[in-house]
């Protein structure tokens, strides 16, 4: 996979420094990754660029029923707005920054496709993806849906590989993507409505009345003791670890310190 990400970096470097990514290059990235991961059967109707979304302010999505990824008309304007207002990149570099966000969105949706293959495995990730099957989600559950947390964390890590292999260095983009990654992996650890901390996996299973895991919580923590792994799976972390990651994400601790227990 890294070889493909390096190829993407080269194409963005050579052909898209001065113009926004278009349907052709996004389709090329789509085909490269789909073929490498052998997931064509889950997205057999390919990649579609353009059209209005039925979901407010959606830039793109994976339609598992119709087996296609679609980027809506809002994709590019939303990416440009994020670059200007959140990444704070202006001028010529804003084109490169916008392209990075567009590619990150595509990588996120491709990971959702990959999840259709992963779900047939016997890993802890596969079990958690199975927990998501058939559940009706809302905006309120989005922060702690395992499949969404997995997709964005993996997509940002892949995007960072692309950035690391581009010849042009724009610190603001690197810093923003690192903050974005930390923001996503810490999302869902605070239940603001009840003014407490509760780890995302527990929030998710309780919100849907599900059994928590095919292994006990103690077994899961012993199996995945590293902070990065516990954050990825939405397992318990300490107050100190929570505050550390919030700081890396550039989020002020306005909710105070809550006990996970």
Coordinates of C-alpha atoms in Angstrom, one line a residue:
X1 CA 0.0 0.0 0.0
X2 CA 2.9 2.4 0.8
X3 CA 4.1 2.1 -2.8
X4 CA 0.7 3.3 -4.1
X5 CA 0.7 6.2 -1.6
X6 CA 4.2 7.2 -2.8
X7 CA 2.8 7.1 -6.4
X8 CA 0.0 9.4 -5.4
X9 CA 2.4 11.8 -3.8
X10 CA 4.4 11.9 -7.1
X11 CA 1.3 12.6 -9.2
X12 CA 0.2 15.4 -6.9
X13 CA 3.7 16.8 -6.9
X14 CA 4.1 16.8 -10.6
X15 CA 0.7 17.4 -12.0
X16 CA -1.5 19.1 -9.4
X17 CA 0.6 21.8 -7.8
X18 CA -1.2 24.5 -9.7
X19 CA -4.7 23.0 -10.2
X20 CA -7.3 21.2 -8.2
X21 CA -7.6 17.4 -8.4
X22 CA -10.2 16.4 -10.9
X23 CA -12.3 13.3 -11.6
X24 CA -9.5 11.7 -13.7
X25 CA -6.9 11.6 -10.9
X26 CA -9.4 10.7 -8.2
X27 CA -10.6 7.8 -10.4
X28 CA -7.0 6.8 -10.9
X29 CA -6.4 6.7 -7.2
X30 CA -9.6 4.8 -6.7
X31 CA -8.6 2.1 -9.2
X32 CA -5.1 1.8 -7.8
X33 CA -6.3 1.1 -4.3
X34 CA -9.3 -1.0 -5.2
X35 CA -7.2 -3.3 -7.2
X36 CA -4.4 -3.5 -4.6
X37 CA -6.8 -4.3 -1.8
X38 CA -8.8 -6.7 -4.1
X39 CA -12.1 -5.1 -3.1
X40 CA -13.7 -4.5 -6.5
X41 CA -16.7 -6.7 -5.7
X42 CA -17.7 -4.3 -2.9
X43 CA -17.5 -1.2 -5.2
X44 CA -18.3 -2.7 -8.6
X45 CA -20.1 0.4 -9.8
X46 CA -16.9 2.5 -9.4
X47 CA -16.3 6.1 -8.6
X48 CA -18.8 8.9 -9.5
X49 CA -17.9 12.6 -9.4
X50 CA -20.7 15.2 -9.0
X51 CA -24.3 15.4 -8.1
X52 CA -26.3 16.6 -5.1
X53 CA -26.3 14.8 -1.8
X54 CA -29.4 13.9 0.1
X55 CA -27.5 14.5 3.3
X56 CA -26.9 18.1 4.4
X57 CA -23.3 19.2 3.9
X58 CA -22.0 15.8 2.8
X59 CA -18.9 15.9 0.5
X60 CA -18.9 12.3 -0.4
X61 CA -19.9 8.8 0.6
X62 CA -19.7 5.1 0.0
X63 CA -23.0 3.5 -1.1
X64 CA -22.7 -0.1 -0.1
X65 CA -26.1 -1.0 -1.6
X66 CA -25.3 0.4 -5.1
X67 CA -21.6 -0.4 -4.6
X68 CA -20.1 2.9 -5.5
X69 CA -18.2 5.8 -4.1
X70 CA -19.6 9.3 -5.0
X71 CA -18.1 12.7 -4.5
X72 CA -20.9 15.3 -4.5
X73 CA -20.8 18.9 -5.9
X74 CA -20.0 20.2 -2.4
X75 CA -16.7 18.2 -2.1
X76 CA -14.4 20.8 -3.5
X77 CA -16.1 23.9 -2.0
X78 CA -16.1 22.2 1.4
X79 CA -12.4 21.3 1.2
X80 CA -11.5 24.8 0.1
X81 CA -13.5 26.3 3.0
X82 CA -11.8 24.0 5.5
X83 CA -8.4 25.0 4.1
X84 CA -9.2 28.7 4.5
X85 CA -11.0 28.7 7.8
X86 CA -9.5 25.8 9.8
X87 CA -6.1 24.9 8.2
X88 CA -5.4 28.7 7.7
X89 CA -3.5 28.2 4.4
X90 CA -3.9 30.9 1.8
X91 CA -2.5 31.7 -1.7
X92 CA -0.9 29.1 -4.0
X93 CA -0.4 26.6 -1.2
X94 CA -4.2 26.5 -0.6
X95 CA -4.5 24.5 -3.9
X96 CA -2.1 21.8 -2.6
X97 CA -3.8 21.8 0.8
X98 CA -7.3 21.4 -0.8
X99 CA -6.0 18.5 -2.9
X100 CA -4.7 16.8 0.2
X101 CA -8.1 17.1 1.9
X102 CA -9.9 15.8 -1.3
X103 CA -7.6 12.8 -1.4
X104 CA -8.0 12.2 2.4
X105 CA -11.8 12.1 1.8
X106 CA -11.4 9.5 -0.9
X107 CA -9.1 7.4 1.3
X108 CA -11.7 7.5 4.0
X109 CA -14.4 6.2 1.7
X110 CA -12.1 3.6 0.3
X111 CA -11.5 2.4 3.8
X112 CA -15.2 1.9 4.3
X113 CA -15.1 -0.3 1.2
X114 CA -12.2 -2.2 2.6
X115 CA -14.2 -2.7 5.8
X116 CA -16.7 -4.8 3.8
X117 CA -13.8 -7.3 3.2
X118 CA -12.3 -7.0 6.7
X119 CA -15.6 -7.8 8.4
X120 CA -15.3 -11.4 7.3
X121 CA -12.1 -11.8 9.3
X122 CA -11.6 -12.8 12.9
X123 CA -9.7 -9.8 14.2
X124 CA -10.9 -7.5 17.0
X125 CA -11.5 -4.8 14.3
X126 CA -13.7 -7.2 12.4
X127 CA -15.7 -8.0 15.5
X128 CA -16.3 -4.3 16.1
X129 CA -17.3 -3.7 12.5
X130 CA -19.8 -6.5 12.9
X131 CA -21.3 -4.6 15.8
X132 CA -22.1 -1.8 13.4
X133 CA -24.0 -4.0 10.9
X134 CA -27.6 -3.0 10.4
X135 CA -27.6 -0.3 13.1
X136 CA -29.4 3.0 12.5
X137 CA -27.0 5.8 13.2
X138 CA -27.7 9.4 14.0
X139 CA -25.6 12.6 14.2
X140 CA -25.4 12.0 18.0
X141 CA -23.7 8.6 17.6
X142 CA -21.3 9.7 14.8
X143 CA -18.4 10.5 17.2
X144 CA -18.2 6.9 18.5
X145 CA -19.3 4.7 15.6
X146 CA -16.3 2.2 15.3
X147 CA -16.4 2.1 11.5
X148 CA -16.1 5.9 11.2
X149 CA -13.4 6.2 13.8
X150 CA -11.4 3.4 12.0
X151 CA -11.9 4.9 8.6
X152 CA -10.7 8.4 9.4
X153 CA -7.8 7.3 11.5
X154 CA -6.5 5.0 8.8
X155 CA -7.2 7.6 6.1
X156 CA -5.2 10.3 7.9
X157 CA -2.3 8.0 8.5
X158 CA -2.3 7.2 4.8
X159 CA -2.5 10.9 3.9
X160 CA 0.5 11.6 6.1
X161 CA 2.5 9.0 4.2
X162 CA 1.6 11.0 1.0
X163 CA 2.6 14.3 2.6
X164 CA 5.9 12.8 3.7
X165 CA 6.7 11.7 0.2
X166 CA 6.0 15.0 -1.5
X167 CA 8.9 17.3 -2.4
X168 CA 7.1 20.5 -1.3
X169 CA 6.9 21.0 2.5
X170 CA 4.1 23.1 3.9
X171 CA 4.2 22.9 7.7
X172 CA 0.6 24.1 8.2
X173 CA -0.7 21.1 6.3
X174 CA 1.4 18.6 8.3
X175 CA 0.4 20.2 11.6
X176 CA -3.2 20.3 10.6
X177 CA -3.4 16.6 9.6
X178 CA -1.6 15.6 12.8
X179 CA -4.1 17.6 14.8
X180 CA -6.9 16.1 12.8
X181 CA -5.7 12.5 13.5
X182 CA -5.6 13.2 17.2
X183 CA -8.9 14.9 17.1
X184 CA -10.5 11.8 15.6
X185 CA -9.0 9.3 17.9
X186 CA -10.0 11.3 21.0
X187 CA -13.6 11.9 19.7
X188 CA -16.3 10.2 21.7
X189 CA -14.5 9.9 25.0
X190 CA -16.6 12.7 26.6
X191 CA -20.3 12.3 27.0
X192 CA -21.1 16.0 27.2
X193 CA -24.8 15.5 27.8
X194 CA -24.1 13.6 31.0
X195 CA -20.9 15.5 31.9
X196 CA -18.7 12.4 32.2
X197 CA -16.1 10.4 30.3
X198 CA -17.0 7.0 28.9
X199 CA -14.9 5.2 26.3
X200 CA -16.3 5.1 22.7
X201 CA -16.8 1.4 22.5
X202 CA -18.9 1.3 25.6
X203 CA -20.9 4.3 24.5
X204 CA -21.6 2.6 21.2
X205 CA -22.7 -0.8 22.5
X206 CA -24.9 0.8 25.2
X207 CA -26.5 3.1 22.7
X208 CA -27.6 0.1 20.6
X209 CA -28.1 -2.4 23.4
X210 CA -25.3 -4.7 22.1
X211 CA -23.0 -7.2 23.7
X212 CA -19.6 -5.5 24.1
X213 CA -17.1 -7.9 22.7
X214 CA -16.0 -11.4 21.9
X215 CA -13.3 -10.9 24.6
X216 CA -13.7 -9.3 28.0
X217 CA -12.6 -5.8 28.5
X218 CA -9.6 -6.9 30.6
X219 CA -8.5 -9.2 27.8
X220 CA -8.9 -6.4 25.3
X221 CA -6.7 -4.1 27.3
X222 CA -4.1 -6.8 27.9
X223 CA -4.1 -7.6 24.1
X224 CA -3.8 -3.9 23.2
X225 CA -1.9 -2.2 26.0
X226 CA -0.4 0.6 23.8
X227 CA -2.2 4.0 23.9
X228 CA -2.4 4.2 20.1
X229 CA -4.2 0.8 19.9
X230 CA -6.6 1.6 22.8
X231 CA -7.4 4.9 21.1
X232 CA -7.9 3.2 17.7
X233 CA -10.4 0.6 19.2
X234 CA -12.1 3.1 21.5
X235 CA -11.0 1.3 24.7
X236 CA -10.4 2.9 28.1
X237 CA -7.7 5.4 28.6
X238 CA -6.6 7.3 31.7
X239 CA -7.5 10.9 32.4
X240 CA -3.8 11.9 31.9
X241 CA -3.8 10.1 28.5
X242 CA -7.0 11.8 27.5
X243 CA -5.6 15.3 28.3
X244 CA -2.4 14.5 26.4
X245 CA -4.2 13.6 23.2
X246 CA -6.6 16.5 23.5
X247 CA -3.6 18.8 23.7
X248 CA -2.1 17.3 20.6
X249 CA -5.4 17.8 18.8
X250 CA -5.4 21.4 19.8
X251 CA -8.6 21.1 21.8
X252 CA -8.9 23.1 25.0
X253 CA -10.0 21.1 28.0
X254 CA -13.2 23.0 28.6
X255 CA -15.0 20.0 30.1
X256 CA -12.6 19.5 33.0
X257 CA -11.2 16.1 34.1
X258 CA -13.7 13.3 34.3
X259 CA -13.1 9.8 35.6
X260 CA -13.6 6.9 33.1
X261 CA -14.6 4.7 35.9

